[in-house]
Backbone as ProteinMPNN parsed JSONL, in Angstrom:
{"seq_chain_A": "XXXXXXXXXXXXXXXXXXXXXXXXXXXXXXXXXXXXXXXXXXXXXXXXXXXXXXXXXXXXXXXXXXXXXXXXXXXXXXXXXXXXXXXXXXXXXXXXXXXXXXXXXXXXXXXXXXXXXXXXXXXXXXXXXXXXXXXXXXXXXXXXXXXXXXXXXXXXXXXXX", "coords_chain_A": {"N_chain_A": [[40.782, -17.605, 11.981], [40.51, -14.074, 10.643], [40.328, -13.059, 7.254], [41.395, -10.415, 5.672], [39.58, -7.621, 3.794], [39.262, -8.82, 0.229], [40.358, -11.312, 0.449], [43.269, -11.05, 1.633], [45.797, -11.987, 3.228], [47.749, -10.513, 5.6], [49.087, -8.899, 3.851], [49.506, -11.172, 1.51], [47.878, -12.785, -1.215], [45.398, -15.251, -0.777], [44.41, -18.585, -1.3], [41.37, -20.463, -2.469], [39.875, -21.876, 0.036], [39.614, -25.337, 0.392], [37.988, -26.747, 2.44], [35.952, -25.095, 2.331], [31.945, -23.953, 2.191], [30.067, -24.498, -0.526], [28.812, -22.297, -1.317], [30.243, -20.377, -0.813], [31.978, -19.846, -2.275], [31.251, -19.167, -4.684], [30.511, -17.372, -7.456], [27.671, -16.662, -8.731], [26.127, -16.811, -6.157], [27.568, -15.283, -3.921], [27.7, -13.239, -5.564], [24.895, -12.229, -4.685], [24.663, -12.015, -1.855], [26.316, -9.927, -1.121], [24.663, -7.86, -2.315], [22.539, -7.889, -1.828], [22.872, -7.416, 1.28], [24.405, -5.01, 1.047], [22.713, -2.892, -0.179], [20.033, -3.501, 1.447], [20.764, -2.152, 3.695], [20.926, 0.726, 2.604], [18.401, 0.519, 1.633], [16.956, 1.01, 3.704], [17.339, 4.345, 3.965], [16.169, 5.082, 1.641], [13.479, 4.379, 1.955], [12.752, 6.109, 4.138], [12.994, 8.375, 3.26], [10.114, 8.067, 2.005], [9.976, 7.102, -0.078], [9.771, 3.695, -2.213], [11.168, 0.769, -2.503], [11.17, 0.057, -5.219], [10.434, 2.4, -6.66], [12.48, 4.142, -5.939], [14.399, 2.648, -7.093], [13.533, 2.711, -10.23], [13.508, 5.694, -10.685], [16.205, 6.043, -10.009], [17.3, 4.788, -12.339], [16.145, 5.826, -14.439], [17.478, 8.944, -13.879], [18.788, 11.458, -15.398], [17.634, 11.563, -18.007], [17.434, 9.79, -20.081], [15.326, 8.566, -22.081], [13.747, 5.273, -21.557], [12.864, 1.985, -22.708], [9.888, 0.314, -21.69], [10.596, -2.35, -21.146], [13.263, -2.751, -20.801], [14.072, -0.998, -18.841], [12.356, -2.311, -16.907], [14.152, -4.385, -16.466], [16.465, -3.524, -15.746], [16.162, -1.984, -14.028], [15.081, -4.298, -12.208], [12.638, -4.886, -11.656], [9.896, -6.736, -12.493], [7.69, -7.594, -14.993], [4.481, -6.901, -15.277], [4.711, -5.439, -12.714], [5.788, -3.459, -12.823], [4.426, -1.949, -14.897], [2.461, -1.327, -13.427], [3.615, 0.198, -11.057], [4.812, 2.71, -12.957], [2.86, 3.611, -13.642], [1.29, 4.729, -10.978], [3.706, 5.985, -11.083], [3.873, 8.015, -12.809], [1.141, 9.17, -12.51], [1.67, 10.724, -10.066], [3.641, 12.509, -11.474], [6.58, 11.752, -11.344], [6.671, 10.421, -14.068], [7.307, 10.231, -17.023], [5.326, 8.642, -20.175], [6.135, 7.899, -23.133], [5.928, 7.696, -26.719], [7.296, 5.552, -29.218], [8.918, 6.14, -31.649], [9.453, 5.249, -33.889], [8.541, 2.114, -33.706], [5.513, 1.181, -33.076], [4.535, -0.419, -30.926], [6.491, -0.314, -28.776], [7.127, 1.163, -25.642], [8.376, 4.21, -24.433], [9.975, 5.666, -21.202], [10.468, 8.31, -19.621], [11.639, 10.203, -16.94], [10.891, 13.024, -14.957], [11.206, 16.668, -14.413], [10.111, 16.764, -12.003], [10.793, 13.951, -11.223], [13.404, 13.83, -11.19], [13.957, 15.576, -9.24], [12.792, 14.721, -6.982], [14.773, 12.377, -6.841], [17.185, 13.222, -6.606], [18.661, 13.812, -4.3], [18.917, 11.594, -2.827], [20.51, 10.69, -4.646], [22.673, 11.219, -4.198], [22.847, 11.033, -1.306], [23.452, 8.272, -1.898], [25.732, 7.733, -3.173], [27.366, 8.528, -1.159], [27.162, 6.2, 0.639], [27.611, 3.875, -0.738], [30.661, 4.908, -1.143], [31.631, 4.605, 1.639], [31.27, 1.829, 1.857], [32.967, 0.885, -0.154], [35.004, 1.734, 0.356], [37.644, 0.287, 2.384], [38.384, -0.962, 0.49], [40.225, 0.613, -1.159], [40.618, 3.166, -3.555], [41.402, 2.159, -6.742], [41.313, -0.292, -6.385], [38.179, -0.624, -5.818], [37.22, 0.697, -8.429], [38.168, -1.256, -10.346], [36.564, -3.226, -9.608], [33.958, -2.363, -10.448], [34.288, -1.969, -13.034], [34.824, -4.408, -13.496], [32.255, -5.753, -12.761], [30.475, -4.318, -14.618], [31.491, -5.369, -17.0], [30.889, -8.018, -16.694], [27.862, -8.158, -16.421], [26.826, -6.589, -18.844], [28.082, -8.951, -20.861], [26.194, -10.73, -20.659], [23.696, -10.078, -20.502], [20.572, -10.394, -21.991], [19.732, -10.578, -25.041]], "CA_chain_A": [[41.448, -16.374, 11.646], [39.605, -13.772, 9.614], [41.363, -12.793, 6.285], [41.204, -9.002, 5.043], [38.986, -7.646, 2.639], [39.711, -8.985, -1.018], [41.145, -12.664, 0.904], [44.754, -10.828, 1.656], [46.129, -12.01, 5.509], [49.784, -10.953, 5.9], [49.603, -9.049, 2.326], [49.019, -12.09, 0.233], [46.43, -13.505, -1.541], [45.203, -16.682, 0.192], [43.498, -19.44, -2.214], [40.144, -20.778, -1.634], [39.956, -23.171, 0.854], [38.907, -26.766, -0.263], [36.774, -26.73, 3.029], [34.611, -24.203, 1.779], [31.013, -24.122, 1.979], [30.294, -24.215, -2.185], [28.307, -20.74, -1.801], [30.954, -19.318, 0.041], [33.139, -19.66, -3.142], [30.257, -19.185, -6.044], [30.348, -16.069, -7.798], [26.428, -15.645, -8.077], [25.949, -16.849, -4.349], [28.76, -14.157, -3.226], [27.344, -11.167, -5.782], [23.691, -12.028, -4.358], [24.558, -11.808, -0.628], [26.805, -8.971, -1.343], [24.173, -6.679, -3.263], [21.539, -7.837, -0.587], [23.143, -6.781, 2.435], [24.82, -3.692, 1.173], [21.259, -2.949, -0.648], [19.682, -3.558, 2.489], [21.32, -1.336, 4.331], [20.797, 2.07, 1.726], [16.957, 0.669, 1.338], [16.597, 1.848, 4.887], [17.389, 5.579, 3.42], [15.203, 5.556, 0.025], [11.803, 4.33, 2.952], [12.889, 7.307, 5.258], [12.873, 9.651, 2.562], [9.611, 8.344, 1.537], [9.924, 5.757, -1.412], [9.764, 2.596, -1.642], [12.906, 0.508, -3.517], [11.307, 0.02, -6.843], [10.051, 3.72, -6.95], [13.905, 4.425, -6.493], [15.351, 1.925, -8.775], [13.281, 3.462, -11.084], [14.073, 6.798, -10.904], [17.637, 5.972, -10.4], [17.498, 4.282, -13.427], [15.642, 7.258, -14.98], [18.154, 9.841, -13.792], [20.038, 12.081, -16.226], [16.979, 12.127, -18.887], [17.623, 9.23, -20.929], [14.316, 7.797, -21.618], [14.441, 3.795, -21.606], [11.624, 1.251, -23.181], [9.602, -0.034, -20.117], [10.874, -3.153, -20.683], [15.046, -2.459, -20.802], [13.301, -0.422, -17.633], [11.996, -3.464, -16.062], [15.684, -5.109, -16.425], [17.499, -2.26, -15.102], [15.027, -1.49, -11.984], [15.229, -5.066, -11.154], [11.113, -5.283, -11.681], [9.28, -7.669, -13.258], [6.618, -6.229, -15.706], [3.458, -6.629, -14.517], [4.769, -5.249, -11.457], [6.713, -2.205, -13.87], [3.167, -1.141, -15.473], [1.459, -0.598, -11.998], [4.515, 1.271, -10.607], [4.733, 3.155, -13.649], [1.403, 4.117, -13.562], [1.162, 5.605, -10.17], [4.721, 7.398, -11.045], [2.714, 9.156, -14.077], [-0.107, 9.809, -11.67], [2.833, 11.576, -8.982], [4.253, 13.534, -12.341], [7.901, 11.464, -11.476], [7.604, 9.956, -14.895], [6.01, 9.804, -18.335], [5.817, 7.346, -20.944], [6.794, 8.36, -24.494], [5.398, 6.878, -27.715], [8.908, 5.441, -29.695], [9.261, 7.438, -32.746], [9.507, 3.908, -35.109], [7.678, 1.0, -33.491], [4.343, 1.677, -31.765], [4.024, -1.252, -29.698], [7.103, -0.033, -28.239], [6.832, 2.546, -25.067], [9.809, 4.697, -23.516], [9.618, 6.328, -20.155], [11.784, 9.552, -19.083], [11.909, 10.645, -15.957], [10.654, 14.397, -14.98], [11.933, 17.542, -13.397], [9.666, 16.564, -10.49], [11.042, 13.225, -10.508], [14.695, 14.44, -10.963], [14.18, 16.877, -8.302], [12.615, 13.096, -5.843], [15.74, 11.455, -7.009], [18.695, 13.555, -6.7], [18.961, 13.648, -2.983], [19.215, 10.388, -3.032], [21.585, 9.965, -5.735], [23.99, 11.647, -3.204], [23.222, 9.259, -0.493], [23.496, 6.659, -2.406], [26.978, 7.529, -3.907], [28.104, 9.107, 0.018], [27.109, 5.107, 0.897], [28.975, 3.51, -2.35], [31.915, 5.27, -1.147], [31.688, 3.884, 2.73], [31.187, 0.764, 1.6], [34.045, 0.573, -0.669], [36.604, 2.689, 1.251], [38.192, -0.147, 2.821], [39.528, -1.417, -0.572], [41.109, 1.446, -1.898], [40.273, 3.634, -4.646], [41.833, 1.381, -7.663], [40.127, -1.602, -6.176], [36.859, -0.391, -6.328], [36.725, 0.829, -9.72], [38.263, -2.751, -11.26], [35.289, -4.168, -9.398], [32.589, -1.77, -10.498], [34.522, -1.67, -14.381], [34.545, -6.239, -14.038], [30.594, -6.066, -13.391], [29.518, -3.834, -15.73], [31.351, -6.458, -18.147], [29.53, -9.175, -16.31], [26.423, -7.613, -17.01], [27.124, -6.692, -20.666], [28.273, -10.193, -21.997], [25.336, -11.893, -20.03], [22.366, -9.409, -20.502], [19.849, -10.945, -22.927], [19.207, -9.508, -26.629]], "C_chain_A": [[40.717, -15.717, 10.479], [40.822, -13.174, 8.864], [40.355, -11.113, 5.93], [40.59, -9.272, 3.647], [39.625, -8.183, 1.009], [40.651, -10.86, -0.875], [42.655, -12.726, 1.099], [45.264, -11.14, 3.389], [47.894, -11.824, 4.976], [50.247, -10.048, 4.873], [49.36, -9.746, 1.394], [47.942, -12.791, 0.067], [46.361, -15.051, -1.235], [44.258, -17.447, -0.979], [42.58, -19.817, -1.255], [40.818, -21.659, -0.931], [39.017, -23.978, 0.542], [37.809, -26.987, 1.32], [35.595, -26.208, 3.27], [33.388, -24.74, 1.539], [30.656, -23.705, -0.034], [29.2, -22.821, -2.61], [29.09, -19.616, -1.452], [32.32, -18.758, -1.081], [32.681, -20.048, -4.793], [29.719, -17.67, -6.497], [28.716, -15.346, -7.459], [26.141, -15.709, -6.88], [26.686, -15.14, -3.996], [27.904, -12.859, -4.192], [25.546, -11.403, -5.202], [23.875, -11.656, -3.09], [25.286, -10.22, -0.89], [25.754, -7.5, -1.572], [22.962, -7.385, -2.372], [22.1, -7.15, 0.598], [23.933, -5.484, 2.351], [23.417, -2.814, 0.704], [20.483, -2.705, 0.721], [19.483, -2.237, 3.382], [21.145, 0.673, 3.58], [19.15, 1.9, 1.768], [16.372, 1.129, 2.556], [16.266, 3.701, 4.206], [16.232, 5.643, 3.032], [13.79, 5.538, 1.278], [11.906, 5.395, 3.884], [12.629, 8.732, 4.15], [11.345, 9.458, 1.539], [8.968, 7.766, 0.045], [9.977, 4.709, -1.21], [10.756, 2.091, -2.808], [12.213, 0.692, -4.736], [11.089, 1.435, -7.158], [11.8, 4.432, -6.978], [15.185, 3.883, -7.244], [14.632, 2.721, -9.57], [13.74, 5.064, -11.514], [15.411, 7.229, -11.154], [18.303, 5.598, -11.799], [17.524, 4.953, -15.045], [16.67, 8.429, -15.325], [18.823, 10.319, -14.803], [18.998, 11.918, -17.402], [16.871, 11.087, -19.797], [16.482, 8.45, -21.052], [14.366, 6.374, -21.975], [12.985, 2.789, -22.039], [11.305, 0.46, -21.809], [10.25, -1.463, -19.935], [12.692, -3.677, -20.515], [14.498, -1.942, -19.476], [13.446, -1.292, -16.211], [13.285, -4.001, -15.587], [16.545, -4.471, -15.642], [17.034, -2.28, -13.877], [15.399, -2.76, -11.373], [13.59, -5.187, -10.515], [10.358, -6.08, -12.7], [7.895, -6.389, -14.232], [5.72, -5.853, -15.338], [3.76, -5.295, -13.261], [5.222, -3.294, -11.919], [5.246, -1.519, -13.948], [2.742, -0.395, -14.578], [2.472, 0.075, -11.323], [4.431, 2.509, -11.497], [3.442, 4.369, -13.743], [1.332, 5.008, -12.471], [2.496, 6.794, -9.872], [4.165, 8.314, -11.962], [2.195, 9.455, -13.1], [0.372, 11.023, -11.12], [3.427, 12.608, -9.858], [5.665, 13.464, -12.208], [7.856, 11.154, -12.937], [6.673, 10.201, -15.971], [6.367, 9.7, -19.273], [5.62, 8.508, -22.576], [6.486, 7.408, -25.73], [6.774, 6.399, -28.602], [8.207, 5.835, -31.089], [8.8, 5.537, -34.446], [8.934, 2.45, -34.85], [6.497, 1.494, -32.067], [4.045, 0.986, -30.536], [4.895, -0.892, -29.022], [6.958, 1.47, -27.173], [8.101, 3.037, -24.116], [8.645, 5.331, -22.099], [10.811, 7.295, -19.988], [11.367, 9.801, -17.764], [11.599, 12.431, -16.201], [11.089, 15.275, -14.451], [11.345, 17.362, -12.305], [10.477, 14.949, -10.025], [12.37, 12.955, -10.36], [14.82, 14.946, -9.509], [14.063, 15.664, -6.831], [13.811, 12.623, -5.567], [17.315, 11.847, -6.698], [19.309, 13.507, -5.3], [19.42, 12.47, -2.945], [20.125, 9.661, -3.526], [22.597, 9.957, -4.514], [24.201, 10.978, -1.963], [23.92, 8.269, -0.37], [25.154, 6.907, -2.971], [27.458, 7.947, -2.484], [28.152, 6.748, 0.932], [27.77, 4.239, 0.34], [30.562, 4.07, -1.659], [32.032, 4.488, 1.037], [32.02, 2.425, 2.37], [32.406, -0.138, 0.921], [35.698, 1.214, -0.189], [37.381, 1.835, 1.735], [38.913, -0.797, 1.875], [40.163, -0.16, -1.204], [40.461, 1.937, -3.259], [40.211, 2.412, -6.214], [41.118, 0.364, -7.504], [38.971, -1.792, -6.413], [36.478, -0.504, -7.579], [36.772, -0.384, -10.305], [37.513, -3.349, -10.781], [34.602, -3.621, -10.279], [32.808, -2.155, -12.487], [34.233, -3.636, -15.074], [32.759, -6.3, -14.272], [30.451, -5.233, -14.008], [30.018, -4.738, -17.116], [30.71, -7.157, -17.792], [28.184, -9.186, -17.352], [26.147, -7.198, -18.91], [27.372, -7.857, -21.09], [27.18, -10.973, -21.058], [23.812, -10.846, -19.999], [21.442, -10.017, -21.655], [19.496, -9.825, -24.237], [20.213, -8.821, -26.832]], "O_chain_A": [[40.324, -16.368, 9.511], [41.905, -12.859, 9.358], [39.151, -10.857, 5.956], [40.707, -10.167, 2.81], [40.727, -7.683, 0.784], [41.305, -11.425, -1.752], [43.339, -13.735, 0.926], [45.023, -10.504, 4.415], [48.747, -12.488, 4.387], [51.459, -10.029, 4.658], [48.987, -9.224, 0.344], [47.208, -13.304, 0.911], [47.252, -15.864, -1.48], [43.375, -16.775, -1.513], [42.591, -19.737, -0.027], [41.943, -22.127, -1.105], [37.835, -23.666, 0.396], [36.712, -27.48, 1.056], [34.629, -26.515, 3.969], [33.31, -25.769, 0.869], [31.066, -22.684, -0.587], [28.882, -22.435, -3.735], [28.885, -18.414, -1.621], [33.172, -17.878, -0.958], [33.219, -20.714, -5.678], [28.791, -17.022, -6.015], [28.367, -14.414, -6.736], [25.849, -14.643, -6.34], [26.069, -14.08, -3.897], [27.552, -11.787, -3.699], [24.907, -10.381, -5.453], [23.14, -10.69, -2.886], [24.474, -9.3, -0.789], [26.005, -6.381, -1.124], [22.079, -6.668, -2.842], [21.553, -6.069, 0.812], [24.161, -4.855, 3.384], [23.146, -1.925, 1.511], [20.357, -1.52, 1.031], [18.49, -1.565, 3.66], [21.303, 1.654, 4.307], [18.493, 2.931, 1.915], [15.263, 1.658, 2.483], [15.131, 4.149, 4.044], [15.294, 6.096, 3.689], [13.16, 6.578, 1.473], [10.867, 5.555, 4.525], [12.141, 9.829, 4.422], [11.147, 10.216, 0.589], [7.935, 7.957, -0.596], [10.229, 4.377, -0.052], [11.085, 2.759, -3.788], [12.681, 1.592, -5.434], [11.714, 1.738, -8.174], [12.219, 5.106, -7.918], [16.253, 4.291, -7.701], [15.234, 3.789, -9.689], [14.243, 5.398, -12.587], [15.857, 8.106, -11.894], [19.395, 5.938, -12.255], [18.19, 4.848, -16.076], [16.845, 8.882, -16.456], [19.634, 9.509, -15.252], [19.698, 12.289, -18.344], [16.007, 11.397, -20.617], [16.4, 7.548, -20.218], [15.181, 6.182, -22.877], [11.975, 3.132, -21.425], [12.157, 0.06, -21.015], [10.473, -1.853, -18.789], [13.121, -4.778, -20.171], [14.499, -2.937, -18.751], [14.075, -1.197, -15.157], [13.505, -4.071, -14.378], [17.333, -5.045, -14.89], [17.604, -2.602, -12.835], [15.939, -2.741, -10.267], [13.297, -5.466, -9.352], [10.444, -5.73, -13.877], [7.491, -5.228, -14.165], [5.628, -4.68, -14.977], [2.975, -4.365, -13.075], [4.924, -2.259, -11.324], [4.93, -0.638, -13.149], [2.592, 0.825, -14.639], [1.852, 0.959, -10.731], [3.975, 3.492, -10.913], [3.355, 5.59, -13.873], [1.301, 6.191, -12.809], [2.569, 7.777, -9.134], [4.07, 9.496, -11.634], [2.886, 10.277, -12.497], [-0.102, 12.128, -11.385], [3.79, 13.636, -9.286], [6.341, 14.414, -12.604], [8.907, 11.499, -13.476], [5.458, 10.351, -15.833], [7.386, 10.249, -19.691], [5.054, 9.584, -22.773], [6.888, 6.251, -25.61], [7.516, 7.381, -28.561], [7.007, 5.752, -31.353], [8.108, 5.23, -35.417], [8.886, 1.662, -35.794], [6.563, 1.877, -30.899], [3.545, 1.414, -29.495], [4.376, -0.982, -27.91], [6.75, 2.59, -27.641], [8.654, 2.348, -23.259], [7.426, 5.431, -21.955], [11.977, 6.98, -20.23], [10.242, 9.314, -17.659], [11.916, 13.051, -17.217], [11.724, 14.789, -13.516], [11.982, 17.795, -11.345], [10.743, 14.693, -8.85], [12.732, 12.057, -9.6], [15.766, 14.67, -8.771], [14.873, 15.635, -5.904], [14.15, 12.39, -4.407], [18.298, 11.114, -6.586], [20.483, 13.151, -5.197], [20.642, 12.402, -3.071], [20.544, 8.545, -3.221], [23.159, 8.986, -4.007], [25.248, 10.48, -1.55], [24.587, 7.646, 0.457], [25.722, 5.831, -3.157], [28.606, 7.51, -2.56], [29.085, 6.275, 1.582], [28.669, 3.731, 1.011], [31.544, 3.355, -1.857], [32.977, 3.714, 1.187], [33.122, 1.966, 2.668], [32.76, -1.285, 1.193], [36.904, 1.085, -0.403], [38.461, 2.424, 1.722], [40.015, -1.246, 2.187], [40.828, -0.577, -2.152], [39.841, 1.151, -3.976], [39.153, 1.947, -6.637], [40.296, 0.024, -8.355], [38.521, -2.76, -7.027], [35.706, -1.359, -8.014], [35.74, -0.825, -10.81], [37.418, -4.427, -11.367], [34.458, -4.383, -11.235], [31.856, -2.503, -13.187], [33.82, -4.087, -16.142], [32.114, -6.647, -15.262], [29.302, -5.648, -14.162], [29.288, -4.873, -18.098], [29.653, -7.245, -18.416], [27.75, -9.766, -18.347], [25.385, -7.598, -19.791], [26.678, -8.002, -22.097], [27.591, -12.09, -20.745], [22.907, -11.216, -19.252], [22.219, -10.007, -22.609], [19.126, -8.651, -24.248], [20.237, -8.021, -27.767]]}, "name": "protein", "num_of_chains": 1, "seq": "XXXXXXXXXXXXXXXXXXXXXXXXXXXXXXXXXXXXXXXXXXXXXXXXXXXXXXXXXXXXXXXXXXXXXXXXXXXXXXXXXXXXXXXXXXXXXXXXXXXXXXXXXXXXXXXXXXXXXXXXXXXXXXXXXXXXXXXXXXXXXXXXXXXXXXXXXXXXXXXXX"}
């Protein structure tokens, strides 16, 4: 018997079951499959329109002007560095992005995002939030948000530095 989204059959909340596979009832297991296969499914989009994922993590990440040190960047995108620089690089080249000297430590380098790579990214945004809302429609407004409002604590008391 399959149980409704959120583990409710009948209305009520159903406890795990002790015959559970131990990924089937392990937070990071469950938010990795989760944010792969809904992920998945949107990274179709971003390659139809032309990007490839890290080129739109980045930009997404970018969006709204705030420029970010490449390596808070790296963290956010969900790119390793090495891998950050040489993206980076050919988004400068494209005129999506460009890097910014920080005002008080030199070794330190921001990146902003540009009106060309605003202009790449915004389509997309809308996608991506018309997909966000599919995805979550079957729990209910309220539901959603106390997910989206739990991980961003997640992520805040477990981000490094």
């Amino acid at each position: 018997m399959r149980t409704r989204p959120g583990g409710a059959q009948n209305g009520r909340r159903m406890p795990a079951r002790r015959d559970t596979v131990f990924v089937d009832d392990y937070l990071p297991a469950l938010l990795g499959q989760a944010s792969q296969l809904i992920s998945a499914e949107f990274h179709r989009v971003v390659r139809e329109h032309g990007l490839s994922v890290p080129e739109w993590r980045v930009l997404a990440s970018l969006a709204g002007g705030r420029p970010l040190s490449t390596g808070l960047l790296a963290q956010v995108s969900l790119t390793k560095g090495p891998t950050a620089t040489r993206l980076l690089d050919r988004m400068e080249a494209r005129g999506q992005v460009e890097r910014l000297a920080h005002e008080a430590d030199r070794r330190v380098t921001r990146v902003r995002i540009t009106a060309e790579g605003q202009r790449t990214v915004s389509r997309l945004m809308k996608l991506a939030k018309e997909h966000e809302k599919r995805v979550l429609e079957p729990f209910g407004l309220d539901r959603a948000e106390a997910l989206k409002a739990t991980l961003r604590q997640i992520i805040e008391l477990h981000r490094p530095g």
